[in-house]
């Protein structure tokens, strides 16, 4: 059964909520609106919001331009959200970009799936959202280290290489076991961390705004500089930094919003997926945008521009110090650790489903094992695979250029995939692709899709620009190494596709035939069998 046939049958079914598209057991659909929204919210907001604003301010030159850059980032994120809602309602199945690339780029057959598989294994272990904070944020490996460092700091324990790695390893192990063996409790913990994060960030925002309007009892302490960032002349003071700095800042802002597609990776486990994704994604991203904007306003209300630019401490630490005193720093570390844990759990949850979906395609070795939900009604093998990759990066890759390269490579790979997805959606609107009958329940305006494509093309091209004078991406490697590596990675998948799907069948005299099978655990998947090719008699 082909993807296009399944889609045609699904779209022709009246009143369907998207559950008919993927034949999975009903009890597997355990995610509702609340869980789907926090799956996105947790994935977008990790640790960056506690440090990112100072980097954006440095790139923009002024508070006013920095806030405009955050608004631009929110606009682009809204475009991305609309694009992934369209794709998610049109193909309501777990796997995200895997499904979209397969549907759009059908020839050569299976090649795009093989290439995407390699990208997935890289992103499973070291997906990074913020290239300029590669060591500090956004990855399964790096984020576990961040969690470890902040947790140790909150407990007043000196972080060493061994203690940091031990706590990070324990964190990754805990997440794999919780999501792989007690699915419901993993989702509940994930949701609780997301709600806790939202409430605390809202309280920080409110306290900053109360300080701005002059409420007594919520003011900057006398021993610290009182800011005047929102006076009109101060608001724009310093604007007009170099084009390179502005582009770098905008690049980082866009990455701060990455994660809006996270629920698309688990749509086979979402109840009423079409209706849910149309509500959950906007709800999550509106919450993210509000948090980002109000947190920035709060920071600028409490911390002076000079302090933000000249201090070596993260802006959140300066905020807590100015408003609540230096003794609250350990409380901040505890909160950042919990925020990071929620981010990690959301990312691991989704990536485990992507690996399971690759198993359901039948292309991976031991596909039945990867596709299975046994023995705990969860994709334990997929979760364990990314766990092994993450732990390998954690212990085997030393800090420095090699580590930074792998983290940046994962970020860049996502940029390439998003560019191909958005360009492919534009193709589906073209006359030559109308035969595929792409008519999902929700359609994003073409101008929105075009803007999203341009923004991702921007993310693909910017890393090829030389860094500003005095700035270095790597100590020894060329600054463009991860960008070239991102394209080279796809070649590994292409080579696998050629050997597995073309060279071996011709050499051994068989052809690959794919059929749809139902496993004992109720999960359906594709399976390949080798059919001997009969040579014509002379």
mmCIF file of C-alpha atoms in Angstrom, residues 15 46 411:
data_model
loop_
_atom_site.group_PDB
_atom_site.id
_atom_site.type_symbol
_atom_site.label_atom_id
_atom_site.label_comp_id
_atom_site.label_asym_id
_atom_site.label_seq_id
_atom_site.Cartn_x
_atom_site.Cartn_y
_atom_site.Cartn_z
ATOM 1 C CA UNK A 15 -15.797 13.097 9.019
ATOM 2 C CA UNK A 46 15.149 24.767 27.142
ATOM 3 C CA UNK A 411 21.635 21.803 13.825
#
